[in-house]
């Protein structure tokens, strides 16, 4: 990704986020049951959507990287996963803060929360595992397989609120319930902020990808230095 | 409840932005370290050339 594209996308996402913040705080009213705290959902839900999107795309690219032994695809996949993990942390942190007010507790081992935590651990493990394997081909193959299969935990996290009805609220968005569970203006704001966060995620992935390419260049030069 | 509600909403937004900011800072610092390593390696290899 070239500099101009990243700069344009970064600026667009920043402007979009500022406009969204204006709408969240100054246009949309407090929610009847939850009051002001419901606004955390404008970051909580889009952050999870962003990380799920990242993990899905990263898994697909990892499968391609393994099949074609493509190191560039491997670099894309690790960059996307790392950015996805940052959004996972936002999802977890904002969820805990919301829970403290609404449930009275920071955390509970409810299936959705537990699987979200497992997802964060699995992808954190994937990133750590990459640093433990020196050989690039082995790294591509082994961590790639982990990245593909790690998506199972994302799928379980996503479906947990359908399969196990416990502490975490059930689905509210129209595409899952058929509508009627959420104010259309609030739902629209969730999607708009998801779009803004996705744009931001693309910029971060672009920057992270460059680092991964620099890392590969360094590895190549080191091998050259040792060979002399 | 309303005041506490508002305070925690602020914490939520602050946490989201803080995590993003921390990630960007770590990205920039790692990028600098990698660039330094690359420059050093290139210089070393250029000096070693017969």
PDB file of C-alpha atoms in Angstrom:
ATOM      1  CA  UNK A   1       0.000   0.000   0.000  1.00  0.00           C
ATOM      2  CA  UNK A   2       1.466   3.338  -0.946  1.00  0.00           C
ATOM      3  CA  UNK A   3       1.844   6.337   1.358  1.00  0.00           C
ATOM      4  CA  UNK A   4      -0.819   8.452  -0.343  1.00  0.00           C
ATOM      5  CA  UNK A   5      -3.463   5.748  -0.073  1.00  0.00           C
ATOM      6  CA  UNK A   6      -2.673   5.138   3.612  1.00  0.00           C
ATOM      7  CA  UNK A   7      -2.723   8.855   4.363  1.00  0.00           C
ATOM      8  CA  UNK A   8      -6.030   9.346   2.522  1.00  0.00           C
ATOM      9  CA  UNK A   9      -7.621   6.372   4.284  1.00  0.00           C
ATOM     10  CA  UNK A  10      -6.242   7.468   7.666  1.00  0.00           C
ATOM     11  CA  UNK A  11      -7.606  10.995   7.218  1.00  0.00           C
ATOM     12  CA  UNK A  12     -10.969   9.692   6.033  1.00  0.00           C
ATOM     13  CA  UNK A  13     -11.263   7.332   9.005  1.00  0.00           C
ATOM     14  CA  UNK A  14     -10.272  10.111  11.458  1.00  0.00           C
ATOM     15  CA  UNK A  15     -12.892  12.460  10.020  1.00  0.00           C
ATOM     16  CA  UNK A  16     -15.474   9.695  10.017  1.00  0.00           C
ATOM     17  CA  UNK A  17     -14.714   8.884  13.675  1.00  0.00           C
ATOM     18  CA  UNK A  18     -14.997  12.544  14.705  1.00  0.00           C
ATOM     19  CA  UNK A  19     -18.334  12.825  12.907  1.00  0.00           C
ATOM     20  CA  UNK A  20     -19.490   9.585  14.579  1.00  0.00           C
ATOM     21  CA  UNK A  21     -18.465  10.868  18.025  1.00  0.00           C
ATOM     22  CA  UNK A  22     -20.478  14.026  17.384  1.00  0.00           C
ATOM     23  CA  UNK A  23     -23.553  11.953  16.479  1.00  0.00           C
ATOM     24  CA  UNK A  24     -23.085   9.573  19.440  1.00  0.00           C
ATOM     25  CA  UNK A  25     -22.833  12.320  22.046  1.00  0.00           C
ATOM     26  CA  UNK A  26     -24.828  15.218  20.648  1.00  0.00           C
ATOM     27  CA  UNK A  27     -27.477  13.730  18.379  1.00  0.00           C
ATOM     28  CA  UNK A  28     -28.491  10.359  19.830  1.00  0.00           C
ATOM     29  CA  UNK A  29     -30.381  10.477  23.155  1.00  0.00           C
ATOM     30  CA  UNK A  30     -29.619   8.323  26.220  1.00  0.00           C
ATOM     31  CA  UNK A  31     -31.080   4.843  26.093  1.00  0.00           C
ATOM     32  CA  UNK A  32     -34.217   4.423  28.254  1.00  0.00           C
ATOM     33  CA  UNK A  33     -33.005   1.502  30.378  1.00  0.00           C
ATOM     34  CA  UNK A  34     -29.221   1.965  30.402  1.00  0.00           C
ATOM     35  CA  UNK A  35     -28.770   5.733  30.253  1.00  0.00           C
ATOM     36  CA  UNK A  36     -25.527   7.131  28.846  1.00  0.00           C
ATOM     37  CA  UNK A  37     -23.448   3.954  29.311  1.00  0.00           C
ATOM     38  CA  UNK A  38     -25.061   2.261  26.281  1.00  0.00           C
ATOM     39  CA  UNK A  39     -22.802   4.449  24.086  1.00  0.00           C
ATOM     40  CA  UNK A  40     -19.915   2.115  24.910  1.00  0.00           C
ATOM     41  CA  UNK A  41     -21.670  -0.307  22.529  1.00  0.00           C
ATOM     42  CA  UNK A  42     -20.738   2.015  19.652  1.00  0.00           C
ATOM     43  CA  UNK A  43     -17.145   0.900  20.206  1.00  0.00           C
ATOM     44  CA  UNK A  44     -17.688  -2.503  21.795  1.00  0.00           C
ATOM     45  CA  UNK A  45     -19.723  -4.128  18.984  1.00  0.00           C
ATOM     46  CA  UNK A  46     -17.806  -2.531  16.055  1.00  0.00           C
ATOM     47  CA  UNK A  47     -14.499  -3.566  17.680  1.00  0.00           C
ATOM     48  CA  UNK A  48     -15.631  -7.184  17.791  1.00  0.00           C
ATOM     49  CA  UNK A  49     -16.895  -6.973  14.205  1.00  0.00           C
ATOM     50  CA  UNK A  50     -13.556  -5.495  13.150  1.00  0.00           C
ATOM     51  CA  UNK A  51     -11.500  -8.182  14.878  1.00  0.00           C
ATOM     52  CA  UNK A  52     -13.738 -10.970  13.579  1.00  0.00           C
ATOM     53  CA  UNK A  53     -13.360  -9.559  10.043  1.00  0.00           C
ATOM     54  CA  UNK A  54      -9.586  -9.354  10.516  1.00  0.00           C
ATOM     55  CA  UNK A  55      -9.329 -12.933  11.820  1.00  0.00           C
ATOM     56  CA  UNK A  56     -11.479 -14.285   8.979  1.00  0.00           C
ATOM     57  CA  UNK A  57      -9.457 -12.510   6.268  1.00  0.00           C
ATOM     58  CA  UNK A  58      -6.197 -13.456   7.978  1.00  0.00           C
ATOM     59  CA  UNK A  59      -7.237 -17.131   8.119  1.00  0.00           C
ATOM     60  CA  UNK A  60      -8.101 -17.160   4.413  1.00  0.00           C
ATOM     61  CA  UNK A  61      -4.791 -15.486   3.519  1.00  0.00           C
ATOM     62  CA  UNK A  62      -2.888 -17.928   5.746  1.00  0.00           C
ATOM     63  CA  UNK A  63      -4.502 -20.858   3.915  1.00  0.00           C
ATOM     64  CA  UNK A  64      -3.409 -19.298   0.614  1.00  0.00           C
ATOM     65  CA  UNK A  65       0.104 -18.683   1.990  1.00  0.00           C
ATOM     66  CA  UNK A  66       0.424 -22.342   3.016  1.00  0.00           C
ATOM     67  CA  UNK A  67      -0.931 -23.634  -0.294  1.00  0.00           C
ATOM     68  CA  UNK A  68       1.303 -21.408  -2.449  1.00  0.00           C
ATOM     69  CA  UNK A  69       4.258 -21.048  -0.052  1.00  0.00           C
ATOM     70  CA  UNK A  70       3.771 -17.323  -0.430  1.00  0.00           C
ATOM     71  CA  UNK A  71       5.773 -15.274   2.099  1.00  0.00           C
ATOM     72  CA  UNK A  72       4.130 -12.007   1.167  1.00  0.00           C
ATOM     73  CA  UNK A  73       0.717 -13.512   1.979  1.00  0.00           C
ATOM     74  CA  UNK A  74       2.185 -14.731   5.278  1.00  0.00           C
ATOM     75  CA  UNK A  75       3.258 -11.147   6.057  1.00  0.00           C
ATOM     76  CA  UNK A  76      -0.245  -9.891   5.291  1.00  0.00           C
ATOM     77  CA  UNK A  77      -1.781 -12.543   7.472  1.00  0.00           C
ATOM     78  CA  UNK A  78       0.349 -11.766  10.559  1.00  0.00           C
ATOM     79  CA  UNK A  79      -0.224  -8.016  10.098  1.00  0.00           C
ATOM     80  CA  UNK A  80      -3.991  -8.467   9.893  1.00  0.00           C
ATOM     81  CA  UNK A  81      -4.048 -10.795  12.910  1.00  0.00           C
ATOM     82  CA  UNK A  82      -2.045  -8.393  15.061  1.00  0.00           C
ATOM     83  CA  UNK A  83      -4.358  -5.485  14.266  1.00  0.00           C
ATOM     84  CA  UNK A  84      -7.334  -7.790  14.884  1.00  0.00           C
ATOM     85  CA  UNK A  85      -5.923  -8.624  18.313  1.00  0.00           C
ATOM     86  CA  UNK A  86      -5.685  -4.915  19.199  1.00  0.00           C
ATOM     87  CA  UNK A  87      -9.406  -4.610  18.424  1.00  0.00           C
ATOM     88  CA  UNK A  88     -10.080  -7.764  20.476  1.00  0.00           C
ATOM     89  CA  UNK A  89      -8.501  -6.006  23.458  1.00  0.00           C
ATOM     90  CA  UNK A  90     -10.746  -2.982  22.870  1.00  0.00           C
ATOM     91  CA  UNK A  91     -13.766  -5.296  22.713  1.00  0.00           C
ATOM     92  CA  UNK A  92     -12.807  -6.994  25.984  1.00  0.00           C
ATOM     93  CA  UNK A  93     -11.970  -3.755  27.837  1.00  0.00           C
ATOM     94  CA  UNK A  94     -15.093  -1.861  26.750  1.00  0.00           C
ATOM     95  CA  UNK A  95     -17.258  -4.907  27.513  1.00  0.00           C
ATOM     96  CA  UNK A  96     -15.852  -5.154  31.038  1.00  0.00           C
ATOM     97  CA  UNK A  97     -16.490  -1.468  31.740  1.00  0.00           C
ATOM     98  CA  UNK A  98     -20.063  -1.731  30.454  1.00  0.00           C
ATOM     99  CA  UNK A  99     -20.575  -4.897  32.551  1.00  0.00           C
ATOM    100  CA  UNK A 100     -19.404  -3.166  35.735  1.00  0.00           C
ATOM    101  CA  UNK A 101     -22.296  -0.704  35.464  1.00  0.00           C
ATOM    102  CA  UNK A 102     -25.012  -2.947  34.035  1.00  0.00           C
ATOM    103  CA  UNK A 103     -24.212  -6.278  35.747  1.00  0.00           C
ATOM    104  CA  UNK A 104     -22.336  -4.917  38.766  1.00  0.00           C
ATOM    105  CA  UNK A 105     -19.286  -7.078  37.985  1.00  0.00           C
ATOM    106  CA  UNK A 106     -16.236  -6.630  35.760  1.00  0.00           C
ATOM    107  CA  UNK A 107     -16.137 -10.212  34.541  1.00  0.00           C
ATOM    108  CA  UNK A 108     -17.912 -13.546  34.712  1.00  0.00           C
ATOM    109  CA  UNK A 109     -17.072 -16.876  33.118  1.00  0.00           C
ATOM    110  CA  UNK A 110     -20.140 -16.782  30.890  1.00  0.00           C
ATOM    111  CA  UNK A 111     -19.688 -18.800  27.642  1.00  0.00           C
ATOM    112  CA  UNK A 112     -19.490 -15.715  25.375  1.00  0.00           C
ATOM    113  CA  UNK A 113     -16.943 -13.977  27.599  1.00  0.00           C
ATOM    114  CA  UNK A 114     -14.947 -17.146  28.126  1.00  0.00           C
ATOM    115  CA  UNK A 115     -14.757 -17.859  24.402  1.00  0.00           C
ATOM    116  CA  UNK A 116     -13.844 -14.249  23.677  1.00  0.00           C
ATOM    117  CA  UNK A 117     -11.008 -14.614  26.182  1.00  0.00           C
ATOM    118  CA  UNK A 118      -9.932 -17.927  24.600  1.00  0.00           C
ATOM    119  CA  UNK A 119      -9.933 -16.234  21.164  1.00  0.00           C
ATOM    120  CA  UNK A 120      -7.632 -13.498  22.475  1.00  0.00           C
ATOM    121  CA  UNK A 121      -5.317 -16.134  23.987  1.00  0.00           C
ATOM    122  CA  UNK A 122      -5.236 -18.234  20.807  1.00  0.00           C
ATOM    123  CA  UNK A 123      -4.345 -15.301  18.551  1.00  0.00           C
ATOM    124  CA  UNK A 124      -1.882 -13.970  21.142  1.00  0.00           C
ATOM    125  CA  UNK A 125      -0.321 -17.455  21.098  1.00  0.00           C
ATOM    126  CA  UNK A 126      -0.134 -17.354  17.310  1.00  0.00           C
ATOM    127  CA  UNK A 127       1.806 -14.081  17.427  1.00  0.00           C
ATOM    128  CA  UNK A 128       4.150 -15.386  20.149  1.00  0.00           C
ATOM    129  CA  UNK A 129       4.701 -18.639  18.254  1.00  0.00           C
ATOM    130  CA  UNK A 130       5.891 -16.669  15.227  1.00  0.00           C
ATOM    131  CA  UNK A 131       8.748 -15.232  17.287  1.00  0.00           C
ATOM    132  CA  UNK A 132       9.826 -18.697  18.417  1.00  0.00           C
ATOM    133  CA  UNK A 133      10.378 -20.193  14.952  1.00  0.00           C
ATOM    134  CA  UNK A 134      13.473 -18.995  13.107  1.00  0.00           C
ATOM    135  CA  UNK A 135      13.048 -20.811   9.814  1.00  0.00           C
ATOM    136  CA  UNK A 136      10.682 -18.746   7.596  1.00  0.00           C
ATOM    137  CA  UNK A 137       9.222 -21.771   5.776  1.00  0.00           C
ATOM    138  CA  UNK A 138       8.504 -23.620   9.000  1.00  0.00           C
ATOM    139  CA  UNK A 139       7.064 -20.441  10.488  1.00  0.00           C
ATOM    140  CA  UNK A 140       4.765 -19.960   7.513  1.00  0.00           C
ATOM    141  CA  UNK A 141       3.530 -23.561   7.652  1.00  0.00           C
ATOM    142  CA  UNK A 142       3.140 -24.103  11.402  1.00  0.00           C
ATOM    143  CA  UNK A 143       1.751 -20.728  12.409  1.00  0.00           C
ATOM    144  CA  UNK A 144      -0.368 -20.613   9.246  1.00  0.00           C
ATOM    145  CA  UNK A 145      -2.108 -23.858  10.222  1.00  0.00           C
ATOM    146  CA  UNK A 146      -2.711 -22.472  13.722  1.00  0.00           C
ATOM    147  CA  UNK A 147      -4.115 -19.262  12.250  1.00  0.00           C
ATOM    148  CA  UNK A 148      -6.547 -21.158  10.014  1.00  0.00           C
ATOM    149  CA  UNK A 149      -7.809 -23.400  12.828  1.00  0.00           C
ATOM    150  CA  UNK A 150      -7.921 -20.530  15.330  1.00  0.00           C
ATOM    151  CA  UNK A 151     -10.929 -19.211  13.457  1.00  0.00           C
ATOM    152  CA  UNK A 152     -12.968 -22.010  15.060  1.00  0.00           C
ATOM    153  CA  UNK A 153     -12.756 -20.100  18.350  1.00  0.00           C
ATOM    154  CA  UNK A 154     -14.019 -16.952  16.584  1.00  0.00           C
ATOM    155  CA  UNK A 155     -16.994 -18.873  15.184  1.00  0.00           C
ATOM    156  CA  UNK A 156     -17.800 -20.312  18.621  1.00  0.00           C
ATOM    157  CA  UNK A 157     -17.495 -16.852  20.212  1.00  0.00           C
ATOM    158  CA  UNK A 158     -19.875 -15.453  17.599  1.00  0.00           C
ATOM    159  CA  UNK A 159     -22.463 -18.212  18.063  1.00  0.00           C
ATOM    160  CA  UNK A 160     -22.070 -18.498  21.870  1.00  0.00           C
ATOM    161  CA  UNK A 161     -24.957 -16.107  22.548  1.00  0.00           C
ATOM    162  CA  UNK A 162     -27.267 -18.305  20.455  1.00  0.00           C
ATOM    163  CA  UNK A 163     -26.090 -21.633  21.847  1.00  0.00           C
ATOM    164  CA  UNK A 164     -25.849 -20.756  25.536  1.00  0.00           C
ATOM    165  CA  UNK A 165     -28.243 -18.205  27.028  1.00  0.00           C
ATOM    166  CA  UNK A 166     -26.513 -16.963  30.166  1.00  0.00           C
ATOM    167  CA  UNK A 167     -25.212 -13.584  31.343  1.00  0.00           C
ATOM    168  CA  UNK A 168     -24.232 -11.903  28.071  1.00  0.00           C
ATOM    169  CA  UNK A 169     -27.181 -10.299  26.217  1.00  0.00           C
ATOM    170  CA  UNK A 170     -28.590 -12.251  23.267  1.00  0.00           C
ATOM    171  CA  UNK A 171     -28.435 -11.031  19.661  1.00  0.00           C
ATOM    172  CA  UNK A 172     -30.016  -7.598  19.121  1.00  0.00           C
ATOM    173  CA  UNK A 173     -28.924  -6.536  15.643  1.00  0.00           C
ATOM    174  CA  UNK A 174     -31.548  -6.848  12.911  1.00  0.00           C
ATOM    175  CA  UNK A 175     -29.565  -9.187  10.656  1.00  0.00           C
ATOM    176  CA  UNK A 176     -29.617 -11.758  13.471  1.00  0.00           C
ATOM    177  CA  UNK A 177     -33.066 -11.192  14.961  1.00  0.00           C
ATOM    178  CA  UNK A 178     -35.082 -10.002  11.982  1.00  0.00           C
ATOM    179  CA  UNK A 179     -35.515  -6.546  13.539  1.00  0.00           C
ATOM    180  CA  UNK A 180     -37.472  -4.947  16.374  1.00  0.00           C
ATOM    181  CA  UNK A 181     -34.876  -5.384  19.136  1.00  0.00           C
ATOM    182  CA  UNK A 182     -32.912  -2.188  18.645  1.00  0.00           C
ATOM    183  CA  UNK A 183     -33.591   1.415  17.644  1.00  0.00           C
ATOM    184  CA  UNK A 184     -32.697   1.812  13.923  1.00  0.00           C
ATOM    185  CA  UNK A 185     -30.684   4.997  14.653  1.00  0.00           C
ATOM    186  CA  UNK A 186     -28.566   3.175  17.241  1.00  0.00           C
ATOM    187  CA  UNK A 187     -28.068   0.197  14.951  1.00  0.00           C
ATOM    188  CA  UNK A 188     -27.082   2.457  12.070  1.00  0.00           C
ATOM    189  CA  UNK A 189     -24.508   4.192  14.304  1.00  0.00           C
ATOM    190  CA  UNK A 190     -22.998   0.794  15.196  1.00  0.00           C
ATOM    191  CA  UNK A 191     -22.506  -0.036  11.512  1.00  0.00           C
ATOM    192  CA  UNK A 192     -21.133   3.423  10.732  1.00  0.00           C
ATOM    193  CA  UNK A 193     -18.571   3.159  13.502  1.00  0.00           C
ATOM    194  CA  UNK A 194     -17.684  -0.339  12.321  1.00  0.00           C
ATOM    195  CA  UNK A 195     -16.930   1.134   8.888  1.00  0.00           C
ATOM    196  CA  UNK A 196     -14.767   3.860  10.480  1.00  0.00           C
ATOM    197  CA  UNK A 197     -12.864   1.275  12.567  1.00  0.00           C
ATOM    198  CA  UNK A 198     -12.425  -0.958   9.515  1.00  0.00           C
ATOM    199  CA  UNK A 199     -10.846   1.949   7.638  1.00  0.00           C
ATOM    200  CA  UNK A 200      -8.558   2.590  10.593  1.00  0.00           C
ATOM    201  CA  UNK A 201      -7.726  -1.128  10.745  1.00  0.00           C
ATOM    202  CA  UNK A 202      -6.730  -1.101   7.057  1.00  0.00           C
ATOM    203  CA  UNK A 203      -4.312   1.783   7.720  1.00  0.00           C
ATOM    204  CA  UNK A 204      -2.782  -0.034  10.708  1.00  0.00           C
ATOM    205  CA  UNK A 205      -2.477  -3.249   8.694  1.00  0.00           C
ATOM    206  CA  UNK A 206      -0.733  -1.325   5.902  1.00  0.00           C
ATOM    207  CA  UNK A 207       1.807   0.079   8.377  1.00  0.00           C
ATOM    208  CA  UNK A 208       2.316  -3.284  10.095  1.00  0.00           C
ATOM    209  CA  UNK A 209       2.776  -5.046   6.741  1.00  0.00           C
ATOM    210  CA  UNK A 210       5.721  -2.759   5.929  1.00  0.00           C
ATOM    211  CA  UNK A 211       7.381  -3.798   9.180  1.00  0.00           C
ATOM    212  CA  UNK A 212       6.903  -7.448   8.359  1.00  0.00           C
ATOM    213  CA  UNK A 213       8.532  -6.888   4.965  1.00  0.00           C
ATOM    214  CA  UNK A 214      11.432  -5.068   6.652  1.00  0.00           C
ATOM    215  CA  UNK A 215      11.768  -8.043   9.032  1.00  0.00           C
ATOM    216  CA  UNK A 216      11.998 -10.407   6.059  1.00  0.00           C
ATOM    217  CA  UNK A 217      14.632  -8.182   4.461  1.00  0.00           C
ATOM    218  CA  UNK A 218      16.633  -8.221   7.716  1.00  0.00           C
ATOM    219  CA  UNK A 219      16.378 -12.035   7.901  1.00  0.00           C
ATOM    220  CA  UNK A 220      17.615 -12.285   4.305  1.00  0.00           C
ATOM    221  CA  UNK A 221      20.555  -9.959   4.950  1.00  0.00           C
ATOM    222  CA  UNK A 222      21.465 -11.856   8.141  1.00  0.00           C
ATOM    223  CA  UNK A 223      21.557 -15.116   6.212  1.00  0.00           C
ATOM    224  CA  UNK A 224      23.767 -13.428   3.628  1.00  0.00           C
ATOM    225  CA  UNK A 225      26.089 -12.136   6.370  1.00  0.00           C
ATOM    226  CA  UNK A 226      26.414 -15.606   7.937  1.00  0.00           C
ATOM    227  CA  UNK A 227      27.031 -17.216   4.554  1.00  0.00           C
ATOM    228  CA  UNK A 228      30.085 -15.031   3.920  1.00  0.00           C
TER     229      UNK A 228
ATOM    230  CA  UNK B   1     -26.631   6.289  38.912  1.00  0.00           C
ATOM    231  CA  UNK B   2     -26.509   8.851  36.123  1.00  0.00           C
ATOM    232  CA  UNK B   3     -23.213  10.386  37.251  1.00  0.00           C
ATOM    233  CA  UNK B   4     -21.631   6.921  37.690  1.00  0.00           C
ATOM    234  CA  UNK B   5     -23.084   5.904  34.342  1.00  0.00           C
ATOM    235  CA  UNK B   6     -21.490   8.894  32.661  1.00  0.00           C
ATOM    236  CA  UNK B   7     -18.132   8.314  34.397  1.00  0.00           C
ATOM    237  CA  UNK B   8     -17.987   4.711  33.246  1.00  0.00           C
ATOM    238  CA  UNK B   9     -18.976   5.714  29.726  1.00  0.00           C
ATOM    239  CA  UNK B  10     -15.965   8.033  29.777  1.00  0.00           C
ATOM    240  CA  UNK B  11     -13.769   5.158  31.036  1.00  0.00           C
ATOM    241  CA  UNK B  12     -15.026   2.971  28.196  1.00  0.00           C
ATOM    242  CA  UNK B  13     -14.206   5.489  25.497  1.00  0.00           C
ATOM    243  CA  UNK B  14     -10.891   6.341  27.162  1.00  0.00           C
ATOM    244  CA  UNK B  15      -9.952   2.649  27.302  1.00  0.00           C
ATOM    245  CA  UNK B  16     -10.742   2.157  23.604  1.00  0.00           C
ATOM    246  CA  UNK B  17      -8.643   5.155  22.534  1.00  0.00           C
ATOM    247  CA  UNK B  18      -5.848   4.320  24.981  1.00  0.00           C
ATOM    248  CA  UNK B  19      -5.507   0.782  23.589  1.00  0.00           C
ATOM    249  CA  UNK B  20      -5.435   2.160  20.039  1.00  0.00           C
ATOM    250  CA  UNK B  21      -2.880   4.808  21.011  1.00  0.00           C
ATOM    251  CA  UNK B  22      -0.681   2.239  22.784  1.00  0.00           C
ATOM    252  CA  UNK B  23      -0.799  -0.003  19.732  1.00  0.00           C
ATOM    253  CA  UNK B  24       0.175   2.860  17.411  1.00  0.00           C
ATOM    254  CA  UNK B  25       3.058   3.845  19.736  1.00  0.00           C
ATOM    255  CA  UNK B  26       4.301   0.238  19.843  1.00  0.00           C
ATOM    256  CA  UNK B  27       3.992   0.057  16.049  1.00  0.00           C
ATOM    257  CA  UNK B  28       6.073   3.219  15.598  1.00  0.00           C
ATOM    258  CA  UNK B  29       8.747   2.161  18.092  1.00  0.00           C
ATOM    259  CA  UNK B  30       9.072  -1.322  16.564  1.00  0.00           C
ATOM    260  CA  UNK B  31       9.257   0.261  13.116  1.00  0.00           C
ATOM    261  CA  UNK B  32      12.136   2.500  14.226  1.00  0.00           C
ATOM    262  CA  UNK B  33      14.015  -0.421  15.779  1.00  0.00           C
ATOM    263  CA  UNK B  34      13.614  -2.462  12.591  1.00  0.00           C
ATOM    264  CA  UNK B  35      14.827   0.427  10.426  1.00  0.00           C
ATOM    265  CA  UNK B  36      17.882   0.819  12.688  1.00  0.00           C
ATOM    266  CA  UNK B  37      18.632  -2.900  12.449  1.00  0.00           C
ATOM    267  CA  UNK B  38      18.299  -2.798   8.680  1.00  0.00           C
ATOM    268  CA  UNK B  39      20.609   0.209   8.352  1.00  0.00           C
ATOM    269  CA  UNK B  40      23.212  -1.413  10.633  1.00  0.00           C
ATOM    270  CA  UNK B  41      23.110  -4.672   8.690  1.00  0.00           C
ATOM    271  CA  UNK B  42      23.410  -2.888   5.353  1.00  0.00           C
ATOM    272  CA  UNK B  43      26.364  -0.858   6.639  1.00  0.00           C
ATOM    273  CA  UNK B  44      28.068  -3.962   8.034  1.00  0.00           C
ATOM    274  CA  UNK B  45      27.623  -5.861   4.783  1.00  0.00           C
ATOM    275  CA  UNK B  46      28.900  -2.906   2.735  1.00  0.00           C
ATOM    276  CA  UNK B  47      32.025  -2.679   4.919  1.00  0.00           C
ATOM    277  CA  UNK B  48      32.680  -6.394   4.585  1.00  0.00           C
ATOM    278  CA  UNK B  49      32.646  -6.232   0.774  1.00  0.00           C
ATOM    279  CA  UNK B  50      36.106  -6.993  -0.591  1.00  0.00           C
TER     280      UNK B  50
END
